[in-house]
PDB file of C-alpha atoms in Angstrom:
ATOM      1  CA  MET A  13      95.575   9.143 -11.423  1.00 46.00           C
ATOM      2  CA  SER A  14      93.747  10.598  -7.428  1.00 48.00           C
ATOM      3  CA  SER A  15      89.746   9.717  -8.622  1.00 50.00           C
ATOM      4  CA  ILE A  16      87.214  12.544  -7.928  1.00 54.00           C
ATOM      5  CA  ALA A  17      85.033  11.621  -5.012  1.00 57.00           C
ATOM      6  CA  MET A  18      81.280  12.188  -5.495  1.00 62.00           C
ATOM      7  CA  PRO A  19      79.053  14.079  -2.740  1.00 69.00           C
ATOM      8  CA  ALA A  20      77.683  12.118  -0.520  1.00 70.00           C
ATOM      9  CA  ASP A  21      73.521  14.216  -1.990  1.00 71.00           C
ATOM     10  CA  HIS A  22      74.530  12.818  -5.477  1.00 72.00           C
ATOM     11  CA  VAL A  23      75.087   9.031  -4.743  1.00 74.00           C
ATOM     12  CA  GLN A  24      71.777   8.759  -2.772  1.00 77.00           C
ATOM     13  CA  SER A  25      70.276  10.272  -6.506  1.00 79.00           C
ATOM     14  CA  ALA A  26      71.757   7.938  -7.526  1.00 78.00           C
ATOM     15  CA  LYS A  27      70.653   5.200  -6.438  1.00 79.00           C
ATOM     16  CA  ARG A  28      67.231   6.375  -5.548  1.00 78.00           C
ATOM     17  CA  SER A  29      67.254   6.625  -9.810  1.00 80.00           C
ATOM     18  CA  ARG A  30      68.159   3.591 -10.604  1.00 81.00           C
ATOM     19  CA  VAL A  31      65.419   2.030  -8.100  1.00 81.00           C
ATOM     20  CA  SER A  32      63.084   3.911  -9.729  1.00 81.00           C
ATOM     21  CA  ILE A  33      63.732   3.244 -12.891  1.00 84.00           C
ATOM     22  CA  LYS A  34      64.055  -0.816 -12.426  1.00 85.00           C
ATOM     23  CA  ARG A  35      59.997  -0.632 -10.897  1.00 86.00           C
ATOM     24  CA  ARG A  36      58.728   0.836 -13.649  1.00 86.00           C
ATOM     25  CA  GLN A  37      60.705  -1.700 -15.748  1.00 87.00           C
ATOM     26  CA  THR A  38      59.047  -4.133 -13.378  1.00 89.00           C
ATOM     27  CA  VAL A  39      55.185  -2.531 -13.689  1.00 90.00           C
ATOM     28  CA  VAL A  40      55.865  -2.160 -17.387  1.00 91.00           C
ATOM     29  CA  LYS A  41      56.950  -5.963 -18.251  1.00 90.00           C
ATOM     30  CA  SER A  42      53.737  -7.448 -15.044  1.00 91.00           C
ATOM     31  CA  THR A  43      52.117  -4.764 -17.794  1.00 93.00           C
ATOM     32  CA  VAL A  44      53.160  -6.790 -21.082  1.00 94.00           C
ATOM     33  CA  ALA A  45      52.939 -10.255 -19.516  1.00 92.00           C
ATOM     34  CA  TRP A  46      49.032  -9.894 -17.939  1.00 94.00           C
ATOM     35  CA  LEU A  47      47.935  -7.886 -20.935  1.00 95.00           C
ATOM     36  CA  ILE A  48      48.902 -11.311 -23.176  1.00 94.00           C
ATOM     37  CA  ALA A  49      47.486 -13.654 -19.719  1.00 91.00           C
ATOM     38  CA  ALA A  50      44.384 -12.022 -20.987  1.00 93.00           C
ATOM     39  CA  ALA A  51      44.547 -12.082 -24.370  1.00 93.00           C
ATOM     40  CA  TYR A  52      45.135 -15.479 -24.341  1.00 89.00           C
ATOM     41  CA  LEU A  53      42.597 -16.496 -22.047  1.00 89.00           C
ATOM     42  CA  PHE A  54      39.170 -14.993 -22.592  1.00 92.00           C
ATOM     43  CA  PRO A  55      38.295 -17.164 -25.485  1.00 90.00           C
ATOM     44  CA  VAL A  56      38.215 -18.803 -22.323  1.00 89.00           C
ATOM     45  CA  TYR A  57      36.965 -16.483 -20.649  1.00 91.00           C
ATOM     46  CA  TRP A  58      33.865 -16.024 -23.632  1.00 90.00           C
ATOM     47  CA  MET A  59      32.741 -19.640 -23.739  1.00 90.00           C
ATOM     48  CA  VAL A  60      32.537 -20.483 -20.152  1.00 90.00           C
ATOM     49  CA  ASN A  61      30.561 -16.752 -20.506  1.00 89.00           C
ATOM     50  CA  THR A  62      28.481 -18.026 -23.353  1.00 89.00           C
ATOM     51  CA  SER A  63      27.382 -21.723 -21.264  1.00 88.00           C
ATOM     52  CA  PHE A  64      25.344 -19.354 -19.058  1.00 90.00           C
ATOM     53  CA  LYS A  65      23.552 -17.614 -21.332  1.00 87.00           C
ATOM     54  CA  THR A  66      19.879 -18.589 -22.994  1.00 84.00           C
ATOM     55  CA  GLY A  67      20.306 -19.084 -26.831  1.00 78.00           C
ATOM     56  CA  LYS A  68      18.663 -15.128 -26.908  1.00 80.00           C
ATOM     57  CA  ASP A  69      21.337 -14.167 -24.217  1.00 82.00           C
ATOM     58  CA  MET A  70      24.208 -15.421 -26.430  1.00 82.00           C
ATOM     59  CA  PHE A  71      23.138 -13.127 -29.883  1.00 81.00           C
ATOM     60  CA  SER A  72      22.109  -9.754 -28.227  1.00 81.00           C
ATOM     61  CA  VAL A  73      23.203  -6.437 -29.083  1.00 82.00           C
ATOM     62  CA  PRO A  74      25.151  -5.600 -27.794  1.00 82.00           C
ATOM     63  CA  PRO A  75      26.770  -8.100 -25.941  1.00 82.00           C
ATOM     64  CA  GLN A  76      26.531  -9.601 -22.695  1.00 82.00           C
ATOM     65  CA  MET A  77      30.333  -9.657 -21.469  1.00 83.00           C
ATOM     66  CA  PHE A  78      27.974 -10.919 -17.879  1.00 82.00           C
ATOM     67  CA  PRO A  79      25.566 -13.209 -17.976  1.00 78.00           C
ATOM     68  CA  ALA A  80      22.446 -11.094 -16.121  1.00 77.00           C
ATOM     69  CA  ASP A  81      20.818 -14.112 -15.194  1.00 81.00           C
ATOM     70  CA  PRO A  82      22.452 -17.274 -15.514  1.00 84.00           C
ATOM     71  CA  TYR A  83      21.514 -20.185 -17.030  1.00 86.00           C
ATOM     72  CA  LEU A  84      22.485 -23.434 -16.548  1.00 86.00           C
ATOM     73  CA  GLY A  85      20.454 -25.784 -18.315  1.00 85.00           C
ATOM     74  CA  SER A  86      22.844 -25.559 -20.748  1.00 85.00           C
ATOM     75  CA  TYR A  87      24.562 -28.308 -18.023  1.00 87.00           C
ATOM     76  CA  LYS A  88      21.317 -29.929 -17.159  1.00 86.00           C
ATOM     77  CA  ALA A  89      21.690 -31.575 -21.297  1.00 83.00           C
ATOM     78  CA  VAL A  90      24.756 -31.949 -20.709  1.00 82.00           C
ATOM     79  CA  PHE A  91      24.220 -34.570 -18.210  1.00 82.00           C
ATOM     80  CA  SER A  92      21.936 -35.877 -19.632  1.00 80.00           C
ATOM     81  CA  THR A  93      21.893 -38.667 -21.554  1.00 72.00           C
ATOM     82  CA  THR A  94      21.027 -36.035 -24.789  1.00 73.00           C
ATOM     83  CA  TYR A  95      24.502 -36.047 -25.536  1.00 78.00           C
ATOM     84  CA  GLY A  96      26.198 -38.873 -24.503  1.00 84.00           C
ATOM     85  CA  ILE A  97      28.708 -36.862 -22.430  1.00 87.00           C
ATOM     86  CA  PRO A  98      28.851 -38.704 -19.395  1.00 88.00           C
ATOM     87  CA  GLN A  99      30.133 -41.860 -21.345  1.00 91.00           C
ATOM     88  CA  ALA A 100      32.079 -40.635 -23.416  1.00 91.00           C
ATOM     89  CA  PHE A 101      34.076 -37.871 -20.325  1.00 91.00           C
ATOM     90  CA  LEU A 102      34.769 -42.085 -18.686  1.00 93.00           C
ATOM     91  CA  ASN A 103      35.899 -43.048 -22.374  1.00 94.00           C
ATOM     92  CA  SER A 104      38.256 -40.173 -23.115  1.00 94.00           C
ATOM     93  CA  THR A 105      40.119 -40.261 -18.983  1.00 94.00           C
ATOM     94  CA  ILE A 106      40.206 -44.470 -19.976  1.00 95.00           C
ATOM     95  CA  ILE A 107      42.319 -43.568 -23.180  1.00 96.00           C
ATOM     96  CA  ALA A 108      44.187 -41.004 -21.884  1.00 95.00           C
ATOM     97  CA  SER A 109      45.654 -42.355 -18.950  1.00 95.00           C
ATOM     98  CA  SER A 110      45.528 -46.098 -20.368  1.00 96.00           C
ATOM     99  CA  VAL A 111      48.612 -43.614 -22.900  1.00 96.00           C
ATOM    100  CA  LEU A 112      49.983 -42.434 -20.145  1.00 94.00           C
ATOM    101  CA  ILE A 113      50.518 -45.424 -18.328  1.00 95.00           C
ATOM    102  CA  LEU A 114      51.923 -46.997 -21.399  1.00 96.00           C
ATOM    103  CA  THR A 115      53.693 -43.742 -22.582  1.00 95.00           C
ATOM    104  CA  LEU A 116      55.474 -44.005 -19.242  1.00 94.00           C
ATOM    105  CA  CYS A 117      56.289 -47.806 -19.439  1.00 94.00           C
ATOM    106  CA  ILE A 118      57.802 -48.118 -23.508  1.00 94.00           C
ATOM    107  CA  ALA A 119      58.973 -44.230 -22.736  1.00 93.00           C
ATOM    108  CA  ILE A 120      61.684 -44.520 -20.352  1.00 93.00           C
ATOM    109  CA  PRO A 121      63.888 -48.684 -20.885  1.00 92.00           C
ATOM    110  CA  ALA A 122      63.166 -46.724 -25.275  1.00 91.00           C
ATOM    111  CA  SER A 123      64.800 -43.696 -23.857  1.00 91.00           C
ATOM    112  CA  TYR A 124      67.312 -45.194 -21.972  1.00 90.00           C
ATOM    113  CA  ALA A 125      68.699 -47.705 -24.018  1.00 89.00           C
ATOM    114  CA  VAL A 126      69.254 -44.996 -26.903  1.00 87.00           C
ATOM    115  CA  ALA A 127      70.698 -42.398 -24.714  1.00 87.00           C
ATOM    116  CA  ARG A 128      73.141 -45.845 -23.838  1.00 84.00           C
ATOM    117  CA  LEU A 129      73.578 -46.346 -26.984  1.00 80.00           C
ATOM    118  CA  ARG A 130      77.527 -45.530 -29.150  1.00 74.00           C
ATOM    119  CA  SER A 131      76.371 -45.720 -32.850  1.00 73.00           C
ATOM    120  CA  GLY A 132      75.277 -44.210 -36.068  1.00 74.00           C
ATOM    121  CA  ILE A 133      71.556 -46.418 -35.817  1.00 79.00           C
ATOM    122  CA  THR A 134      71.480 -44.721 -32.462  1.00 79.00           C
ATOM    123  CA  THR A 135      70.702 -40.839 -35.191  1.00 80.00           C
ATOM    124  CA  SER A 136      69.374 -42.829 -37.689  1.00 81.00           C
ATOM    125  CA  MET A 137      66.754 -43.314 -34.617  1.00 81.00           C
ATOM    126  CA  MET A 138      66.050 -39.964 -33.605  1.00 82.00           C
ATOM    127  CA  ILE A 139      65.848 -39.502 -36.979  1.00 84.00           C
ATOM    128  CA  MET A 140      63.456 -41.273 -37.567  1.00 84.00           C
ATOM    129  CA  LEU A 141      61.190 -40.560 -34.202  1.00 83.00           C
ATOM    130  CA  THR A 142      61.729 -36.780 -35.463  1.00 83.00           C
ATOM    131  CA  VAL A 143      60.205 -37.253 -38.748  1.00 83.00           C
ATOM    132  CA  VAL A 144      56.922 -39.773 -36.786  1.00 80.00           C
ATOM    133  CA  GLN A 145      55.696 -36.924 -34.813  1.00 79.00           C
ATOM    134  CA  LEU A 146      55.887 -34.620 -37.297  1.00 81.00           C
ATOM    135  CA  LEU A 147      53.512 -36.089 -39.429  1.00 82.00           C
ATOM    136  CA  PRO A 148      49.521 -35.337 -39.587  1.00 84.00           C
ATOM    137  CA  ALA A 149      47.286 -37.384 -37.332  1.00 84.00           C
ATOM    138  CA  ILE A 150      45.257 -37.720 -40.907  1.00 85.00           C
ATOM    139  CA  ALA A 151      48.362 -39.900 -43.131  1.00 86.00           C
ATOM    140  CA  ILE A 152      48.011 -42.533 -40.177  1.00 87.00           C
ATOM    141  CA  SER A 153      44.838 -42.613 -39.376  1.00 89.00           C
ATOM    142  CA  VAL A 154      43.682 -44.668 -42.891  1.00 88.00           C
ATOM    143  CA  PRO A 155      46.252 -46.945 -42.995  1.00 90.00           C
ATOM    144  CA  LEU A 156      46.275 -48.240 -38.790  1.00 91.00           C
ATOM    145  CA  PHE A 157      42.366 -48.083 -39.928  1.00 92.00           C
ATOM    146  CA  VAL A 158      43.548 -50.343 -42.651  1.00 92.00           C
ATOM    147  CA  MET A 159      46.060 -52.637 -40.367  1.00 93.00           C
ATOM    148  CA  PHE A 160      42.950 -52.757 -36.755  1.00 92.00           C
ATOM    149  CA  ARG A 161      39.980 -53.637 -39.282  1.00 92.00           C
ATOM    150  CA  GLN A 162      41.924 -56.447 -40.727  1.00 92.00           C
ATOM    151  CA  MET A 163      42.429 -57.332 -36.888  1.00 92.00           C
ATOM    152  CA  GLY A 164      39.341 -56.540 -35.438  1.00 90.00           C
ATOM    153  CA  LEU A 165      39.815 -53.647 -33.316  1.00 89.00           C
ATOM    154  CA  THR A 166      38.356 -51.208 -34.164  1.00 88.00           C
ATOM    155  CA  ASN A 167      35.647 -49.153 -32.656  1.00 90.00           C
ATOM    156  CA  SER A 168      37.670 -50.613 -29.202  1.00 92.00           C
ATOM    157  CA  TYR A 169      39.676 -48.542 -26.987  1.00 94.00           C
ATOM    158  CA  ILE A 170      42.576 -50.394 -27.951  1.00 94.00           C
ATOM    159  CA  SER A 171      42.046 -49.261 -31.101  1.00 93.00           C
ATOM    160  CA  VAL A 172      42.565 -46.552 -30.355  1.00 94.00           C
ATOM    161  CA  ILE A 173      44.636 -46.166 -27.327  1.00 95.00           C
ATOM    162  CA  LEU A 174      47.431 -47.379 -30.198  1.00 94.00           C
ATOM    163  CA  ALA A 175      47.453 -45.062 -32.602  1.00 94.00           C
ATOM    164  CA  ASP A 176      47.809 -42.216 -29.592  1.00 94.00           C
ATOM    165  CA  ILE A 177      50.577 -43.761 -28.532  1.00 94.00           C
ATOM    166  CA  SER A 178      52.203 -43.762 -32.186  1.00 91.00           C
ATOM    167  CA  VAL A 179      52.111 -39.900 -31.370  1.00 91.00           C
ATOM    168  CA  THR A 180      53.023 -39.655 -27.585  1.00 93.00           C
ATOM    169  CA  LEU A 181      56.194 -42.673 -27.163  1.00 92.00           C
ATOM    170  CA  PRO A 182      58.102 -40.977 -30.179  1.00 91.00           C
ATOM    171  CA  PHE A 183      57.641 -37.098 -28.416  1.00 90.00           C
ATOM    172  CA  ALA A 184      58.301 -38.899 -24.831  1.00 92.00           C
ATOM    173  CA  VAL A 185      61.993 -40.510 -26.258  1.00 91.00           C
ATOM    174  CA  ILE A 186      63.240 -37.537 -27.974  1.00 89.00           C
ATOM    175  CA  LEU A 187      62.521 -35.714 -24.453  1.00 88.00           C
ATOM    176  CA  LEU A 188      63.636 -38.254 -21.875  1.00 90.00           C
ATOM    177  CA  ARG A 189      66.679 -39.241 -24.123  1.00 88.00           C
ATOM    178  CA  PRO A 190      68.815 -35.703 -22.863  1.00 87.00           C
ATOM    179  CA  TYR A 191      67.752 -36.244 -19.197  1.00 88.00           C
ATOM    180  CA  PHE A 192      68.956 -40.099 -18.914  1.00 88.00           C
ATOM    181  CA  LYS A 193      72.252 -38.983 -21.997  1.00 86.00           C
ATOM    182  CA  MET A 194      72.919 -35.966 -18.568  1.00 85.00           C
ATOM    183  CA  PHE A 195      72.819 -38.084 -15.734  1.00 85.00           C
ATOM    184  CA  PRO A 196      76.199 -38.788 -14.519  1.00 86.00           C
ATOM    185  CA  VAL A 197      77.720 -42.919 -15.743  1.00 85.00           C
ATOM    186  CA  GLU A 198      80.045 -42.966 -13.316  1.00 86.00           C
ATOM    187  CA  VAL A 199      76.874 -42.813 -10.342  1.00 87.00           C
ATOM    188  CA  GLU A 200      75.136 -44.825 -12.540  1.00 84.00           C
ATOM    189  CA  GLU A 201      77.957 -48.001 -12.404  1.00 85.00           C
ATOM    190  CA  ALA A 202      79.075 -47.062  -8.862  1.00 87.00           C
ATOM    191  CA  ALA A 203      75.564 -48.007  -8.250  1.00 85.00           C
ATOM    192  CA  ARG A 204      76.238 -51.253 -10.279  1.00 83.00           C
ATOM    193  CA  LEU A 205      79.161 -51.924  -8.142  1.00 85.00           C
ATOM    194  CA  ASP A 206      76.859 -51.907  -4.565  1.00 83.00           C
ATOM    195  CA  GLY A 207      74.902 -54.506  -6.541  1.00 82.00           C
ATOM    196  CA  LEU A 208      72.197 -52.751  -8.573  1.00 84.00           C
ATOM    197  CA  GLY A 209      71.075 -54.444 -11.643  1.00 85.00           C
ATOM    198  CA  VAL A 210      70.233 -52.026 -15.224  1.00 84.00           C
ATOM    199  CA  VAL A 211      66.684 -52.044 -14.428  1.00 86.00           C
ATOM    200  CA  SER A 212      67.199 -51.224 -10.359  1.00 88.00           C
ATOM    201  CA  THR A 213      69.837 -48.427 -10.531  1.00 87.00           C
ATOM    202  CA  ILE A 214      67.003 -46.719 -13.516  1.00 87.00           C
ATOM    203  CA  ILE A 215      63.899 -46.698 -10.941  1.00 88.00           C
ATOM    204  CA  ARG A 216      65.713 -46.651  -7.809  1.00 88.00           C
ATOM    205  CA  ILE A 217      68.854 -44.165  -8.887  1.00 87.00           C
ATOM    206  CA  ILE A 218      67.292 -42.592 -12.327  1.00 89.00           C
ATOM    207  CA  ILE A 219      64.025 -41.942 -12.205  1.00 89.00           C
ATOM    208  CA  PRO A 220      63.951 -39.905  -8.890  1.00 89.00           C
ATOM    209  CA  THR A 221      66.444 -37.898  -9.871  1.00 88.00           C
ATOM    210  CA  ILE A 222      64.726 -36.703 -13.094  1.00 88.00           C
ATOM    211  CA  ARG A 223      61.611 -36.807 -12.250  1.00 87.00           C
ATOM    212  CA  PRO A 224      60.442 -33.663 -13.290  1.00 85.00           C
ATOM    213  CA  GLY A 225      60.901 -34.149 -16.472  1.00 87.00           C
ATOM    214  CA  ILE A 226      58.828 -37.503 -16.285  1.00 90.00           C
ATOM    215  CA  ILE A 227      55.692 -36.121 -14.469  1.00 89.00           C
ATOM    216  CA  MET A 228      56.227 -33.129 -17.590  1.00 88.00           C
ATOM    217  CA  ILE A 229      56.301 -35.938 -20.492  1.00 90.00           C
ATOM    218  CA  GLY A 230      53.663 -38.232 -18.849  1.00 90.00           C
ATOM    219  CA  SER A 231      51.367 -34.499 -18.121  1.00 89.00           C
ATOM    220  CA  PHE A 232      51.880 -34.085 -21.440  1.00 90.00           C
ATOM    221  CA  ALA A 233      51.338 -37.169 -23.037  1.00 92.00           C
ATOM    222  CA  PHE A 234      47.693 -36.998 -21.547  1.00 93.00           C
ATOM    223  CA  LEU A 235      46.864 -33.959 -22.267  1.00 90.00           C
ATOM    224  CA  MET A 236      47.720 -35.315 -25.880  1.00 92.00           C
ATOM    225  CA  ALA A 237      45.751 -37.983 -25.639  1.00 94.00           C
ATOM    226  CA  TRP A 238      42.252 -36.404 -23.823  1.00 93.00           C
ATOM    227  CA  GLY A 239      42.516 -33.531 -27.267  1.00 90.00           C
ATOM    228  CA  GLU A 240      43.238 -36.625 -29.590  1.00 91.00           C
ATOM    229  CA  PHE A 241      40.317 -36.198 -32.602  1.00 91.00           C
ATOM    230  CA  THR A 242      41.132 -37.301 -35.748  1.00 91.00           C
ATOM    231  CA  PHE A 243      42.241 -41.037 -34.480  1.00 92.00           C
ATOM    232  CA  ALA A 244      38.862 -40.951 -32.684  1.00 92.00           C
ATOM    233  CA  LEU A 245      36.869 -40.078 -35.283  1.00 91.00           C
ATOM    234  CA  THR A 246      37.904 -42.748 -37.781  1.00 91.00           C
ATOM    235  CA  LEU A 247      39.031 -45.789 -35.491  1.00 92.00           C
ATOM    236  CA  THR A 248      35.403 -45.642 -33.717  1.00 91.00           C
ATOM    237  CA  THR A 249      31.496 -44.981 -34.477  1.00 88.00           C
ATOM    238  CA  GLU A 250      29.655 -46.259 -31.574  1.00 88.00           C
ATOM    239  CA  GLN A 251      29.454 -43.389 -28.905  1.00 86.00           C
ATOM    240  CA  THR A 252      30.382 -45.998 -26.171  1.00 89.00           C
ATOM    241  CA  ILE A 253      33.520 -46.584 -27.210  1.00 91.00           C
ATOM    242  CA  GLN A 254      34.090 -42.453 -28.581  1.00 91.00           C
ATOM    243  CA  PRO A 255      35.963 -39.903 -25.680  1.00 92.00           C
ATOM    244  CA  LEU A 256      34.758 -36.627 -26.098  1.00 90.00           C
ATOM    245  CA  THR A 257      36.613 -34.429 -28.335  1.00 90.00           C
ATOM    246  CA  VAL A 258      33.647 -37.477 -31.136  1.00 90.00           C
ATOM    247  CA  ALA A 259      30.871 -36.139 -27.969  1.00 87.00           C
ATOM    248  CA  LEU A 260      31.601 -32.557 -29.099  1.00 85.00           C
ATOM    249  CA  ASN A 261      31.128 -33.072 -32.604  1.00 82.00           C
ATOM    250  CA  ARG A 262      27.888 -34.433 -32.224  1.00 79.00           C
ATOM    251  CA  ILE A 263      27.041 -31.580 -30.971  1.00 80.00           C
ATOM    252  CA  ILE A 264      26.745 -29.342 -34.531  1.00 78.00           C
ATOM    253  CA  GLY A 265      24.122 -30.560 -36.250  1.00 69.00           C
ATOM    254  CA  GLN A 266      23.089 -30.901 -39.529  1.00 64.00           C
ATOM    255  CA  TYR A 267      20.457 -27.539 -39.498  1.00 69.00           C
ATOM    256  CA  GLY A 268      21.989 -26.270 -36.127  1.00 72.00           C
ATOM    257  CA  THR A 269      23.807 -25.822 -33.716  1.00 78.00           C
ATOM    258  CA  ALA A 270      23.522 -25.279 -29.633  1.00 81.00           C
ATOM    259  CA  TRP A 271      26.599 -23.125 -29.148  1.00 85.00           C
ATOM    260  CA  ASN A 272      25.002 -22.590 -25.373  1.00 85.00           C
ATOM    261  CA  ASP A 273      25.513 -26.147 -25.286  1.00 86.00           C
ATOM    262  CA  LEU A 274      28.308 -26.509 -27.380  1.00 87.00           C
ATOM    263  CA  MET A 275      30.739 -24.222 -23.865  1.00 89.00           C
ATOM    264  CA  ALA A 276      29.782 -25.783 -22.034  1.00 89.00           C
ATOM    265  CA  THR A 277      30.746 -29.105 -23.095  1.00 88.00           C
ATOM    266  CA  ALA A 278      34.267 -27.594 -24.435  1.00 88.00           C
ATOM    267  CA  GLY A 279      34.281 -25.755 -20.269  1.00 88.00           C
ATOM    268  CA  ILE A 280      34.265 -29.849 -19.804  1.00 87.00           C
ATOM    269  CA  ILE A 281      37.190 -30.829 -21.727  1.00 87.00           C
ATOM    270  CA  ALA A 282      39.579 -28.213 -20.892  1.00 87.00           C
ATOM    271  CA  ALA A 283      38.362 -28.624 -16.871  1.00 87.00           C
ATOM    272  CA  PRO A 284      40.776 -31.538 -16.439  1.00 86.00           C
ATOM    273  CA  VAL A 285      43.514 -29.251 -18.857  1.00 84.00           C
ATOM    274  CA  LEU A 286      43.147 -26.223 -16.267  1.00 84.00           C
ATOM    275  CA  VAL A 287      43.983 -28.323 -13.366  1.00 87.00           C
ATOM    276  CA  ILE A 288      46.868 -30.763 -14.751  1.00 84.00           C
ATOM    277  CA  PHE A 289      48.124 -27.261 -15.229  1.00 81.00           C
ATOM    278  CA  VAL A 290      47.418 -25.958 -12.236  1.00 82.00           C
ATOM    279  CA  VAL A 291      49.137 -28.752  -9.573  1.00 82.00           C
ATOM    280  CA  MET A 292      51.654 -30.342 -11.750  1.00 79.00           C
ATOM    281  CA  GLN A 293      52.780 -26.366 -13.212  1.00 76.00           C
ATOM    282  CA  ARG A 294      55.287 -26.642 -11.072  1.00 76.00           C
ATOM    283  CA  TYR A 295      57.085 -29.832 -12.605  1.00 75.00           C
ATOM    284  CA  ILE A 296      56.287 -29.375 -16.176  1.00 73.00           C
ATOM    285  CA  VAL A 297      57.896 -26.034 -15.511  1.00 72.00           C
ATOM    286  CA  ALA A 298      61.136 -27.354 -13.777  1.00 71.00           C
ATOM    287  CA  GLY A 299      60.718 -30.627 -16.471  1.00 66.00           C
ATOM    288  CA  LEU A 300      61.177 -27.531 -19.396  1.00 66.00           C
ATOM    289  CA  ALA A 301      63.472 -25.712 -18.095  1.00 65.00           C
ATOM    290  CA  GLY A 302      65.958 -28.887 -17.302  1.00 62.00           C
ATOM    291  CA  GLY A 303      65.283 -30.646 -20.585  1.00 56.00           C
ATOM    292  CA  ALA A 304      65.563 -26.687 -22.174  1.00 51.00           C
ATOM    293  CA  THR A 305      69.780 -27.296 -20.743  1.00 54.00           C
ATOM    294  CA  LYS A 306      69.485 -30.424 -21.022  1.00 52.00           C
ATOM    295  CA  GLY A 307      69.057 -30.719 -24.424  1.00 49.00           C
TER     296      GLY A 307
END
């Protein structure tokens, strides 16, 4: 059965039509993506916009999309001793960095052990970690407060760091386990034959291979501790220990709120989050994609 050959101009016309359709689809997809991104970023823009307005400009009608005369008084107030923001920024940095380091130091060997164990205990352990991960922070904060008060650890960095780790550690183990589980056992055994021990194999062979996942989980652990509020409010009452999230709450006054100061502080809290996502974007995307395929 012979096929009917199409004229050359018809073939070229069909190709141009397919290219045109693909271009229109690309434009539509890009437009939708930009609209979604704009919708998500508009609150961030409005936060920054409000931080540069005076009290009168904030409530002007119609609202100012751009501050005509940027007001820097809010940032001067934030960086002064009025709200204790510089000390709170230092506290948040200490707490979040400690949570990041301790979470990874515990989660990496724990995830390796859970991945290599072949018994029913592993399933029970993963279910327990998932349940702990799902518990609301307020349900954990009360027993933690009682325990830390009896140990004399309230109003200390240790109590807040340990409380934050109770949330970040199950999260890290659950996400890291698939990376260790999918690492070829044959490669690990070959490393053992070359004289490497278990710890040396993890440090020199496995960790460099699963580095994107570790960086992704470490970034999220830092951000979770950076934005945590419930534990910090429950376990600390002294401003010298409280992180930025609690300091932000102090700006909300009983008889009124300085919204421009509040937005300036919120911008300072959000700045490290944006920096981490921009700097670590490649690793976070690779880690999430790798975790999705390995899980």
